[in-house]
Amino acid sequence: MVLADISIFIGRFHPLIVHLPIGILFLAFVLNVIFIKKSDHPLYKSISLIILIGAIFSIPAAAAGLLLAESGGYGDDELSLHQYFGIGLIILSFGVWWFRRRTQNVNIHLSMVSTLIVVLMITGHLGGNLTHGSNYLIDYAPSPIKSFLANNSETDSNRDFSSIDIDSLVIFNHLIAPIFQAKCISCHQDSKTQGGLNLTSTEGIKKGGDSGQLLAEGDPFNSLLFHRVTLDRRNSKFMPPKGEPLTFNEIKLIEWWIDNGASLEKNINDFEVNEGLKKAAKELYLIDLNPVPFIEKIKVPTLVETKLNEIRSKGFRVNTLSGNSNLLDIAFVGKGPITRDHLKAMNEVKENVVWLDLSGSGLQDGLLEGIGEMNNLVRLRLDNNPLTDKGVTHVAKLTNLESLSLYNTQVGDPSIDTFKAMPALKSIYVWQTHVSDASIESLKSSNPKMELVRGFSF
Amino acid sequence: MNELEKNILSQMNRRHFLSRTSLGLGAAALSSLLNPKSLFASPGQQSYHSRLPHFTPKVKRVIYLFQSGGPSQFELFDYKPMLIKRNGEELPASIRGEQRLTGMTSGQASFPLAGSQFEFQRHGKSGIYTSELVPYTSKIVDELCFVKSMYTEAINHDPAITFFQTGHQQTGRPSIGSWLSYGLGSDNENLPAFLVLLSKARMGDQPLYSRLWGNGFLPSLHQGVQFRGGDDPVLYLNDPPGLTKMSRRRMLDYLSELNMHQYEKVLDPEINSRVSQYEMAYRMQTSVPDALNISNEPDYIHDLYGEDSRIPGTFAANCLMARRLAERDVRFIQLYHQGWDQHGDLPRDIQTMAKSTDQASAALVMDLKQRGLLEDTLVIWGGEFGRTNYSQGKLTKTNYGRDHHPRSFTIWMAGAGVKKGMVYGETDEFGYNIAKDPVHVHDFQATLLHLMGIDHEKLTFKHQGRRYRLTDVHGKVVKGILT
């Protein structure tokens, strides 16, 4: 129902006016307790009058409350509960006043007033929940009380994601929802939907509210959500109207999220992570979105020094990546050409080798088959060898390979197809090969993350 | 025990010796404790090598293009339009603060600001400002990481270069290359881990001392080996006429036996160094001619580095040699290029200097890149301090000089582990003080070691009663430039 502004204006005085009857009725209760043994005291005798005055004042308070309820934005269940309790309270207070004059029994007096106060407190608490949200009192409670009263609220202390596995981050759930939780949910949840907007459910977000759709996918500046939180603070439509406004990083995150489609389900890996996002995520949630290098993630079997010495004796330089590592960095430094016999020595440590340098070793195509089985290879140097496209097809299996050097070999354009299929490959060195400029350009557009490095001249 | 024996014994680390006394002085007992690895390490450091690097390195080789004399950042990399605008005005005392001056300008009555006479422009996708004096470097700025906020405390050349190389202004400590040789060893058993090449573009400029690439208190086998330009890079390396390789080998074997006997008697670690250096020299007889023979480099390579690269002893030729040495996995290749100390006649002389280094430095970076070596090699370009923003001597329309300025200067780095196309740190508009992200020499050293997989606080050597390290007791890794 569309209300005239005047009705909303008056309705908004309800939280103000209502404190008057509350104070008066409370006074009645206090006096009753203090003067319980002195029922002849004039102050005791005035209690009935006080209750009457309180009851009378609660009528305009309730009227304003009804107008406020009409203006909407309150969860129906909670609203009706408060409403009925409030009306019941008025009736009860009149009743207590009338009944009190009929009896002299001080115990009955006390119990009636106590009941009145209990109903008043319940009504008052429900009213508070309507205004501030049901978590208002719990949010900043000391920890033991908080956990005892814990409900579905995720409060600020849950903002530390530093230990979470990055790959399992769901953008909305982990990055955006906490912002809503902290700054928006108190007025936009199941039990209180200001502006008809409920942010606690997928449907609610998708449906939007009275002012329209919340999100315009891919277009933050035309999204109502983004618009409202970035308005001038003094604007009446600024969100959130009370409490802390969204911080810069939070707004940046929301902007980025909407810009990338405002998905409610997508995982971090489906998104392009830029520097701004990394910074915001780090500052808000202590998440480091920098990709963890492959060599820091993999687990390989332990090495035995004697095995390494065996490989050394065949003409290889063998080093571990670091003092405590089981990852190997191997280079051929012996007398070439390298043969199957040489490579056989590395069979037992196939999984441990991450860096392999066979440049200028006279390596032939056939031998690349064995190398193709070292699936933890990250960097492979095959330059200055008589290799052709045929041999290079064997390295296609190296799904973790990030760098491949083939300069001064006989490879050509057919190998580009091999490279295209390799997911981790970032740099390929093709100077002094038959790879054409045209293919390099075409690869740039199909796989922008791959760099083919040709020869350089000024 | 007489004086001589006392002296000999004290050469060995006394504490380590004392820790072994329980096993007696017997040569036999001691020799059974020796294992091959310890021949190349000082006693007490035996298990060290197996613990390094501390973590996975990004950089396996370093080529340090050291510009001796202090290149002027205002004419090359640090664009300061304020100085051009205020050319001739007095340097405000509030800017100068308490900075000490050298004797060369402290007597000056005035300190007129001197704007660069060379044009600056933005280059590359990263839009970094470089001057017209470095056209080739300008073409590759997208590969470079500039640090414009370097600072040092040293005000004169020798202490300043010593500081850069050893971490201390007074001499006596090992240089960076020696520390790396000590900590990481050599990846090529036929070449030393630390090589030095010298060049100069002007006569009579600041001299260099071989202690700058010396080993300090580390075993002498870790010293930098200087290769001379020209036909004979290492003097007396080759066998004299009449001596066959076979004879040389047998001589070395027998000499080695004699030396080992002596070692067992006197426990002098320098004997071990000497033995290993003889062995290295033997291997270098074959490896050096091959490494330094640039006659088979194709013409387009000489085009890339510039015509100077055909002339041995020039910076360009040294850069080409450096690339060849990097291909052979030499750990630390240091080039020194002298002549940057422009106290006077700066506009004229800096053109000479820039011309002699610009093309070759840029060519080196890109040559490494096209060979895939830039992925695990680091190239550094820089001097020991910067120059003042005010003129030393008379400031005229066409001429000025600049004095030493330790408080801010620029270096650049390229290659593995450092961000590309980046400027780290800023000086104020006068180019006098650092405005943002200062990087001290010790921080630079800590970062360099970090890139090579070494925790700079953990690579230490015990000498004269306490542990020393390259960064002394300072230095923090500059995370902002790391990838």
mmCIF file of N, CA, C and O in Angstrom, chain A residues 293 295-296 305 317 319-325 327 329 331 333 355 357 379 381 383-384 402-405 407 427-432 451 453-458, chain B residues 50-58 60-61 136-137 139-140 143 186-188 300-301 303-304 327 329 331 359 362-363 366-376:
data_model
loop_
_atom_site.group_PDB
_atom_site.id
_atom_site.type_symbol
_atom_site.label_atom_id
_atom_site.label_comp_id
_atom_site.label_asym_id
_atom_site.label_seq_id
_atom_site.Cartn_x
_atom_site.Cartn_y
_atom_site.Cartn_z
ATOM 1 N N PRO A 293 53.616 -21.463 -6.859
ATOM 2 C CA PRO A 293 54.366 -22.125 -7.929
ATOM 3 C C PRO A 293 54.268 -23.641 -7.801
ATOM 4 O O PRO A 293 54.198 -24.172 -6.691
ATOM 5 N N ILE A 295 56.424 -25.940 -8.176
ATOM 6 C CA ILE A 295 57.449 -26.643 -7.427
ATOM 7 C C ILE A 295 57.248 -26.560 -5.923
ATOM 8 O O ILE A 295 57.826 -27.345 -5.178
ATOM 9 N N GLU A 296 56.423 -25.632 -5.474
ATOM 10 C CA GLU A 296 56.189 -25.602 -4.031
ATOM 11 C C GLU A 296 55.065 -26.539 -3.641
ATOM 12 O O GLU A 296 54.832 -26.778 -2.468
ATOM 13 N N GLU A 305 71.490 -40.482 -2.105
ATOM 14 C CA GLU A 305 72.708 -39.853 -2.621
ATOM 15 C C GLU A 305 73.443 -40.761 -3.605
ATOM 16 O O GLU A 305 73.984 -40.295 -4.608
ATOM 17 N N ARG A 317 75.431 -33.116 -14.390
ATOM 18 C CA ARG A 317 75.569 -32.326 -13.170
ATOM 19 C C ARG A 317 74.221 -32.430 -12.479
ATOM 20 O O ARG A 317 73.192 -32.097 -13.074
ATOM 21 N N ASN A 319 71.974 -31.425 -9.130
ATOM 22 C CA ASN A 319 71.824 -30.626 -7.908
ATOM 23 C C ASN A 319 70.397 -30.745 -7.423
ATOM 24 O O ASN A 319 69.477 -30.907 -8.211
ATOM 25 N N THR A 320 70.207 -30.611 -6.123
ATOM 26 C CA THR A 320 68.840 -30.493 -5.638
ATOM 27 C C THR A 320 68.468 -29.008 -5.679
ATOM 28 O O THR A 320 69.337 -28.156 -5.616
ATOM 29 N N LEU A 321 67.194 -28.735 -5.795
ATOM 30 C CA LEU A 321 66.780 -27.335 -5.933
ATOM 31 C C LEU A 321 67.167 -26.505 -4.731
ATOM 32 O O LEU A 321 67.460 -25.335 -4.832
ATOM 33 N N SER A 322 67.111 -27.129 -3.582
ATOM 34 C CA SER A 322 67.588 -26.437 -2.389
ATOM 35 C C SER A 322 68.113 -27.491 -1.437
ATOM 36 O O SER A 322 67.960 -28.679 -1.693
ATOM 37 N N GLY A 323 68.716 -27.064 -0.358
ATOM 38 C CA GLY A 323 69.364 -27.995 0.558
ATOM 39 C C GLY A 323 68.466 -29.120 1.034
ATOM 40 O O GLY A 323 68.902 -30.249 1.198
ATOM 41 N N ASN A 324 67.200 -28.815 1.257
ATOM 42 C CA ASN A 324 66.326 -29.842 1.827
ATOM 43 C C ASN A 324 65.378 -30.458 0.820
ATOM 44 O O ASN A 324 64.479 -31.177 1.181
ATOM 45 N N SER A 325 65.579 -30.136 -0.428
ATOM 46 C CA SER A 325 64.569 -30.508 -1.404
ATOM 47 C C SER A 325 64.838 -31.876 -2.009
ATOM 48 O O SER A 325 65.977 -32.343 -2.053
ATOM 49 N N LEU A 327 63.721 -32.257 -5.109
ATOM 50 C CA LEU A 327 63.541 -31.938 -6.518
ATOM 51 C C LEU A 327 64.903 -31.746 -7.159
ATOM 52 O O LEU A 327 65.809 -31.189 -6.552
ATOM 53 N N ASP A 329 67.692 -30.719 -10.288
ATOM 54 C CA ASP A 329 68.077 -29.855 -11.379
ATOM 55 C C ASP A 329 69.238 -30.573 -12.065
ATOM 56 O O ASP A 329 70.315 -30.696 -11.496
ATOM 57 N N ALA A 331 71.717 -31.320 -15.525
ATOM 58 C CA ALA A 331 72.217 -30.828 -16.807
ATOM 59 C C ALA A 331 73.236 -31.820 -17.347
ATOM 60 O O ALA A 331 73.999 -32.410 -16.578
ATOM 61 N N VAL A 333 76.613 -32.493 -18.865
ATOM 62 C CA VAL A 333 77.877 -31.783 -19.041
ATOM 63 C C VAL A 333 78.970 -32.708 -19.542
ATOM 64 O O VAL A 333 80.134 -32.349 -19.582
ATOM 65 N N TRP A 355 63.984 -29.519 -13.396
ATOM 66 C CA TRP A 355 64.732 -28.702 -14.357
ATOM 67 C C TRP A 355 65.707 -29.610 -15.089
ATOM 68 O O TRP A 355 66.525 -30.275 -14.451
ATOM 69 N N ASP A 357 68.458 -29.745 -18.399
ATOM 70 C CA ASP A 357 69.157 -28.988 -19.418
ATOM 71 C C ASP A 357 69.960 -29.957 -20.283
ATOM 72 O O ASP A 357 70.958 -30.508 -19.838
ATOM 73 N N ARG A 379 61.000 -26.905 -16.284
ATOM 74 C CA ARG A 379 61.842 -26.197 -17.252
ATOM 75 C C ARG A 379 62.671 -27.203 -18.034
ATOM 76 O O ARG A 379 63.345 -28.050 -17.445
ATOM 77 N N ARG A 381 65.416 -27.564 -21.302
ATOM 78 C CA ARG A 381 66.266 -26.925 -22.308
ATOM 79 C C ARG A 381 66.721 -27.963 -23.322
ATOM 80 O O ARG A 381 67.455 -28.885 -22.991
ATOM 81 N N ASP A 383 67.764 -26.806 -26.520
ATOM 82 C CA ASP A 383 68.282 -26.014 -27.636
ATOM 83 C C ASP A 383 69.602 -26.559 -28.168
ATOM 84 O O ASP A 383 70.262 -27.380 -27.544
ATOM 85 N N ASN A 384 69.956 -26.070 -29.340
ATOM 86 C CA ASN A 384 71.210 -26.460 -29.982
ATOM 87 C C ASN A 384 71.341 -27.967 -30.163
ATOM 88 O O ASN A 384 72.371 -28.572 -29.843
ATOM 89 N N GLU A 402 56.571 -25.382 -17.850
ATOM 90 C CA GLU A 402 56.328 -23.946 -17.968
ATOM 91 C C GLU A 402 57.279 -23.272 -18.953
ATOM 92 O O GLU A 402 56.960 -22.235 -19.515
ATOM 93 N N SER A 403 58.473 -23.846 -19.131
ATOM 94 C CA SER A 403 59.436 -23.197 -20.014
ATOM 95 C C SER A 403 60.136 -24.239 -20.884
ATOM 96 O O SER A 403 60.590 -25.263 -20.389
ATOM 97 N N LEU A 404 60.195 -23.955 -22.175
ATOM 98 C CA LEU A 404 60.787 -24.898 -23.120
ATOM 99 C C LEU A 404 61.703 -24.136 -24.067
ATOM 100 O O LEU A 404 61.285 -23.205 -24.740
ATOM 101 N N SER A 405 62.978 -24.541 -24.104
ATOM 102 C CA SER A 405 63.888 -23.850 -25.003
ATOM 103 C C SER A 405 64.222 -24.749 -26.183
ATOM 104 O O SER A 405 64.733 -25.850 -26.009
ATOM 105 N N TYR A 407 65.704 -23.204 -29.135
ATOM 106 C CA TYR A 407 66.370 -22.371 -30.128
ATOM 107 C C TYR A 407 67.502 -23.129 -30.799
ATOM 108 O O TYR A 407 68.110 -24.025 -30.221
ATOM 109 N N SER A 427 56.626 -20.007 -21.612
ATOM 110 C CA SER A 427 57.671 -19.436 -22.473
ATOM 111 C C SER A 427 58.270 -20.509 -23.348
ATOM 112 O O SER A 427 58.634 -21.569 -22.861
ATOM 113 N N ILE A 428 58.355 -20.179 -24.640
ATOM 114 C CA ILE A 428 58.980 -21.106 -25.574
ATOM 115 C C ILE A 428 59.994 -20.320 -26.376
ATOM 116 O O ILE A 428 59.679 -19.273 -26.932
ATOM 117 N N TYR A 429 61.214 -20.808 -26.472
ATOM 118 C CA TYR A 429 62.275 -20.072 -27.152
ATOM 119 C C TYR A 429 62.505 -20.693 -28.523
ATOM 120 O O TYR A 429 62.921 -21.849 -28.623
ATOM 121 N N VAL A 430 62.210 -19.902 -29.560
ATOM 122 C CA VAL A 430 62.241 -20.463 -30.915
ATOM 123 C C VAL A 430 63.132 -19.679 -31.871
ATOM 124 O O VAL A 430 62.938 -19.716 -33.085
ATOM 125 N N TRP A 431 64.127 -19.006 -31.350
ATOM 126 C CA TRP A 431 65.082 -18.313 -32.207
ATOM 127 C C TRP A 431 65.842 -19.346 -33.038
ATOM 128 O O TRP A 431 66.141 -20.445 -32.582
ATOM 129 N N GLN A 432 66.165 -18.986 -34.237
ATOM 130 C CA GLN A 432 66.910 -19.884 -35.134
ATOM 131 C C GLN A 432 66.218 -21.235 -35.310
ATOM 132 O O GLN A 432 66.833 -22.298 -35.227
ATOM 133 N N GLU A 451 54.284 -17.139 -24.300
ATOM 134 C CA GLU A 451 55.143 -16.220 -25.025
ATOM 135 C C GLU A 451 56.121 -17.012 -25.865
ATOM 136 O O GLU A 451 56.876 -17.839 -25.326
ATOM 137 N N VAL A 453 59.419 -16.686 -27.782
ATOM 138 C CA VAL A 453 60.493 -15.719 -27.860
ATOM 139 C C VAL A 453 61.340 -15.997 -29.085
ATOM 140 O O VAL A 453 61.946 -17.058 -29.199
ATOM 141 N N ARG A 454 61.335 -15.021 -30.011
ATOM 142 C CA ARG A 454 62.185 -15.226 -31.190
ATOM 143 C C ARG A 454 63.474 -14.456 -30.986
ATOM 144 O O ARG A 454 63.720 -13.905 -29.935
ATOM 145 N N GLY A 455 64.254 -14.405 -32.028
ATOM 146 C CA GLY A 455 65.500 -13.666 -31.973
ATOM 147 C C GLY A 455 65.213 -12.190 -31.827
ATOM 148 O O GLY A 455 64.152 -11.686 -32.166
ATOM 149 N N PHE A 456 66.186 -11.475 -31.300
ATOM 150 C CA PHE A 456 66.004 -10.044 -31.061
ATOM 151 C C PHE A 456 67.001 -9.240 -31.870
ATOM 152 O O PHE A 456 68.159 -9.625 -32.012
ATOM 153 N N SER A 457 66.543 -8.107 -32.395
ATOM 154 C CA SER A 457 67.480 -7.126 -32.938
ATOM 155 C C SER A 457 66.905 -5.746 -32.689
ATOM 156 O O SER A 457 65.693 -5.579 -32.559
ATOM 157 N N PHE A 458 67.763 -4.769 -32.598
ATOM 158 C CA PHE A 458 67.306 -3.421 -32.236
ATOM 159 C C PHE A 458 66.543 -2.751 -33.359
ATOM 160 O O PHE A 458 66.820 -2.957 -34.519
ATOM 161 N N SER B 50 75.999 -29.032 1.884
ATOM 162 C CA SER B 50 74.804 -29.811 1.632
ATOM 163 C C SER B 50 73.547 -29.087 2.080
ATOM 164 O O SER B 50 72.462 -29.498 1.734
ATOM 165 N N ARG B 51 73.678 -27.992 2.824
ATOM 166 C CA ARG B 51 72.471 -27.333 3.278
ATOM 167 C C ARG B 51 72.067 -26.155 2.384
ATOM 168 O O ARG B 51 71.043 -25.552 2.562
ATOM 169 N N LEU B 52 72.912 -25.844 1.446
ATOM 170 C CA LEU B 52 72.602 -24.704 0.586
ATOM 171 C C LEU B 52 72.169 -25.176 -0.783
ATOM 172 O O LEU B 52 72.593 -26.223 -1.218
ATOM 173 N N PRO B 53 71.394 -24.410 -1.534
ATOM 174 C CA PRO B 53 70.760 -23.166 -1.125
ATOM 175 C C PRO B 53 69.676 -23.411 -0.069
ATOM 176 O O PRO B 53 69.160 -24.502 0.051
ATOM 177 N N HIS B 54 69.355 -22.362 0.662
ATOM 178 C CA HIS B 54 68.378 -22.521 1.732
ATOM 179 C C HIS B 54 66.985 -22.775 1.191
ATOM 180 O O HIS B 54 66.177 -23.425 1.833
ATOM 181 N N PHE B 55 66.698 -22.190 0.022
ATOM 182 C CA PHE B 55 65.416 -22.448 -0.604
ATOM 183 C C PHE B 55 65.625 -22.350 -2.114
ATOM 184 O O PHE B 55 66.690 -21.967 -2.574
ATOM 185 N N THR B 56 64.611 -22.706 -2.875
ATOM 186 C CA THR B 56 64.763 -22.762 -4.326
ATOM 187 C C THR B 56 65.147 -21.404 -4.900
ATOM 188 O O THR B 56 64.453 -20.423 -4.691
ATOM 189 N N PRO B 57 66.261 -21.333 -5.614
ATOM 190 C CA PRO B 57 66.669 -20.044 -6.162
ATOM 191 C C PRO B 57 65.881 -19.692 -7.417
ATOM 192 O O PRO B 57 65.388 -20.575 -8.109
ATOM 193 N N LYS B 58 65.796 -18.381 -7.686
ATOM 194 C CA LYS B 58 65.253 -17.984 -8.979
ATOM 195 C C LYS B 58 66.409 -17.734 -9.932
ATOM 196 O O LYS B 58 66.288 -17.865 -11.127
ATOM 197 N N LYS B 60 70.372 -18.406 -11.081
ATOM 198 C CA LYS B 60 71.513 -19.305 -10.948
ATOM 199 C C LYS B 60 72.816 -18.647 -11.343
ATOM 200 O O LYS B 60 73.885 -19.107 -10.982
ATOM 201 N N ARG B 61 72.715 -17.600 -12.149
ATOM 202 C CA ARG B 61 73.923 -16.880 -12.561
ATOM 203 C C ARG B 61 73.655 -15.389 -12.459
ATOM 204 O O ARG B 61 72.568 -14.924 -12.776
ATOM 205 N N TYR B 136 69.533 2.540 -26.626
ATOM 206 C CA TYR B 136 69.329 1.097 -26.698
ATOM 207 C C TYR B 136 68.660 0.569 -25.433
ATOM 208 O O TYR B 136 67.761 -0.261 -25.494
ATOM 209 N N THR B 137 69.108 1.050 -24.290
ATOM 210 C CA THR B 137 68.465 0.646 -23.040
ATOM 211 C C THR B 137 67.003 1.064 -23.045
ATOM 212 O O THR B 137 66.126 0.351 -22.556
ATOM 213 N N LYS B 139 65.066 1.035 -25.456
ATOM 214 C CA LYS B 139 64.240 0.113 -26.256
ATOM 215 C C LYS B 139 63.850 -1.126 -25.463
ATOM 216 O O LYS B 139 62.917 -1.821 -25.830
ATOM 217 N N ILE B 140 64.552 -1.419 -24.375
ATOM 218 C CA ILE B 140 64.234 -2.655 -23.661
ATOM 219 C C ILE B 140 63.740 -2.392 -22.238
ATOM 220 O O ILE B 140 63.768 -3.282 -21.395
ATOM 221 N N GLU B 143 61.820 -4.821 -20.022
ATOM 222 C CA GLU B 143 62.439 -5.996 -19.390
ATOM 223 C C GLU B 143 63.135 -5.620 -18.091
ATOM 224 O O GLU B 143 63.579 -6.505 -17.356
ATOM 225 N N SER B 186 80.697 -23.951 -7.696
ATOM 226 C CA SER B 186 80.645 -23.685 -9.128
ATOM 227 C C SER B 186 79.796 -24.735 -9.812
ATOM 228 O O SER B 186 79.830 -25.903 -9.452
ATOM 229 N N ASP B 187 79.034 -24.303 -10.799
ATOM 230 C CA ASP B 187 78.229 -25.258 -11.558
ATOM 231 C C ASP B 187 79.019 -25.847 -12.717
ATOM 232 O O ASP B 187 78.594 -26.781 -13.355
ATOM 233 N N ASN B 188 80.148 -25.236 -12.997
ATOM 234 C CA ASN B 188 80.978 -25.726 -14.081
ATOM 235 C C ASN B 188 82.322 -26.055 -13.475
ATOM 236 O O ASN B 188 83.047 -25.173 -13.031
ATOM 237 N N TYR B 300 75.923 -11.036 -36.946
ATOM 238 C CA TYR B 300 74.740 -10.380 -36.386
ATOM 239 C C TYR B 300 74.847 -10.214 -34.874
ATOM 240 O O TYR B 300 74.216 -9.340 -34.294
ATOM 241 N N ILE B 301 75.667 -11.047 -34.253
ATOM 242 C CA ILE B 301 75.879 -10.872 -32.809
ATOM 243 C C ILE B 301 76.707 -9.616 -32.573
ATOM 244 O O ILE B 301 76.426 -8.815 -31.687
ATOM 245 N N ASP B 303 76.753 -7.150 -34.512
ATOM 246 C CA ASP B 303 75.852 -6.022 -34.788
ATOM 247 C C ASP B 303 75.006 -5.706 -33.572
ATOM 248 O O ASP B 303 74.733 -4.548 -33.265
ATOM 249 N N LEU B 304 74.602 -6.773 -32.899
ATOM 250 C CA LEU B 304 73.744 -6.587 -31.734
ATOM 251 C C LEU B 304 74.474 -5.842 -30.622
ATOM 252 O O LEU B 304 73.959 -4.901 -30.035
ATOM 253 N N GLU B 327 76.589 -18.893 -20.533
ATOM 254 C CA GLU B 327 76.189 -20.134 -21.200
ATOM 255 C C GLU B 327 76.913 -21.329 -20.599
ATOM 256 O O GLU B 327 76.428 -22.446 -20.656
ATOM 257 N N ASP B 329 77.569 -21.563 -17.434
ATOM 258 C CA ASP B 329 77.148 -21.663 -16.038
ATOM 259 C C ASP B 329 78.129 -21.114 -15.024
ATOM 260 O O ASP B 329 78.222 -21.641 -13.916
ATOM 261 N N ARG B 331 78.953 -18.834 -12.126
ATOM 262 C CA ARG B 331 77.983 -18.341 -11.161
ATOM 263 C C ARG B 331 77.927 -16.819 -11.080
ATOM 264 O O ARG B 331 76.855 -16.224 -11.105
ATOM 265 N N GLN B 359 74.623 0.229 -25.665
ATOM 266 C CA GLN B 359 74.189 -0.815 -26.578
ATOM 267 C C GLN B 359 74.540 -2.206 -26.053
ATOM 268 O O GLN B 359 73.712 -3.118 -26.067
ATOM 269 N N ALA B 362 72.256 -3.432 -23.141
ATOM 270 C CA ALA B 362 70.936 -3.830 -23.613
ATOM 271 C C ALA B 362 71.022 -5.108 -24.440
ATOM 272 O O ALA B 362 70.193 -6.011 -24.325
ATOM 273 N N ALA B 363 72.066 -5.180 -25.266
ATOM 274 C CA ALA B 363 72.239 -6.362 -26.107
ATOM 275 C C ALA B 363 72.435 -7.603 -25.256
ATOM 276 O O ALA B 363 71.903 -8.672 -25.562
ATOM 277 N N MET B 366 69.093 -8.875 -23.960
ATOM 278 C CA MET B 366 68.239 -9.493 -24.974
ATOM 279 C C MET B 366 68.867 -10.739 -25.570
ATOM 280 O O MET B 366 68.162 -11.667 -25.969
ATOM 281 N N ASP B 367 70.189 -10.772 -25.612
ATOM 282 C CA ASP B 367 70.844 -11.976 -26.112
ATOM 283 C C ASP B 367 70.591 -13.135 -25.151
ATOM 284 O O ASP B 367 70.321 -14.265 -25.556
ATOM 285 N N LEU B 368 70.659 -12.837 -23.851
ATOM 286 C CA LEU B 368 70.352 -13.875 -22.869
ATOM 287 C C LEU B 368 68.903 -14.316 -23.024
ATOM 288 O O LEU B 368 68.578 -15.492 -22.901
ATOM 289 N N LYS B 369 68.028 -13.343 -23.305
ATOM 290 C CA LYS B 369 66.609 -13.684 -23.404
ATOM 291 C C LYS B 369 66.352 -14.605 -24.572
ATOM 292 O O LYS B 369 65.638 -15.601 -24.435
ATOM 293 N N GLN B 370 66.945 -14.304 -25.725
ATOM 294 C CA GLN B 370 66.613 -15.133 -26.884
ATOM 295 C C GLN B 370 67.193 -16.541 -26.741
ATOM 296 O O GLN B 370 66.727 -17.471 -27.399
ATOM 297 N N ARG B 371 68.172 -16.694 -25.875
ATOM 298 C CA ARG B 371 68.708 -18.023 -25.619
ATOM 299 C C ARG B 371 68.023 -18.711 -24.446
ATOM 300 O O ARG B 371 68.448 -19.782 -24.008
ATOM 301 N N GLY B 372 66.983 -18.072 -23.913
ATOM 302 C CA GLY B 372 66.279 -18.683 -22.796
ATOM 303 C C GLY B 372 67.021 -18.586 -21.487
ATOM 304 O O GLY B 372 66.586 -19.131 -20.476
ATOM 305 N N LEU B 373 68.147 -17.857 -21.468
ATOM 306 C CA LEU B 373 68.956 -17.823 -20.250
ATOM 307 C C LEU B 373 68.485 -16.747 -19.279
ATOM 308 O O LEU B 373 68.824 -16.771 -18.104
ATOM 309 N N LEU B 374 67.696 -15.787 -19.765
ATOM 310 C CA LEU B 374 67.259 -14.722 -18.872
ATOM 311 C C LEU B 374 66.312 -15.261 -17.806
ATOM 312 O O LEU B 374 66.067 -14.618 -16.789
ATOM 313 N N GLU B 375 65.836 -16.473 -18.004
ATOM 314 C CA GLU B 375 64.927 -17.063 -17.020
ATOM 315 C C GLU B 375 65.598 -17.398 -15.722
ATOM 316 O O GLU B 375 64.957 -17.487 -14.689
ATOM 317 N N ASP B 376 66.908 -17.669 -15.775
ATOM 318 C CA ASP B 376 67.576 -17.957 -14.503
ATOM 319 C C ASP B 376 68.898 -17.212 -14.361
ATOM 320 O O ASP B 376 69.759 -17.616 -13.602
#
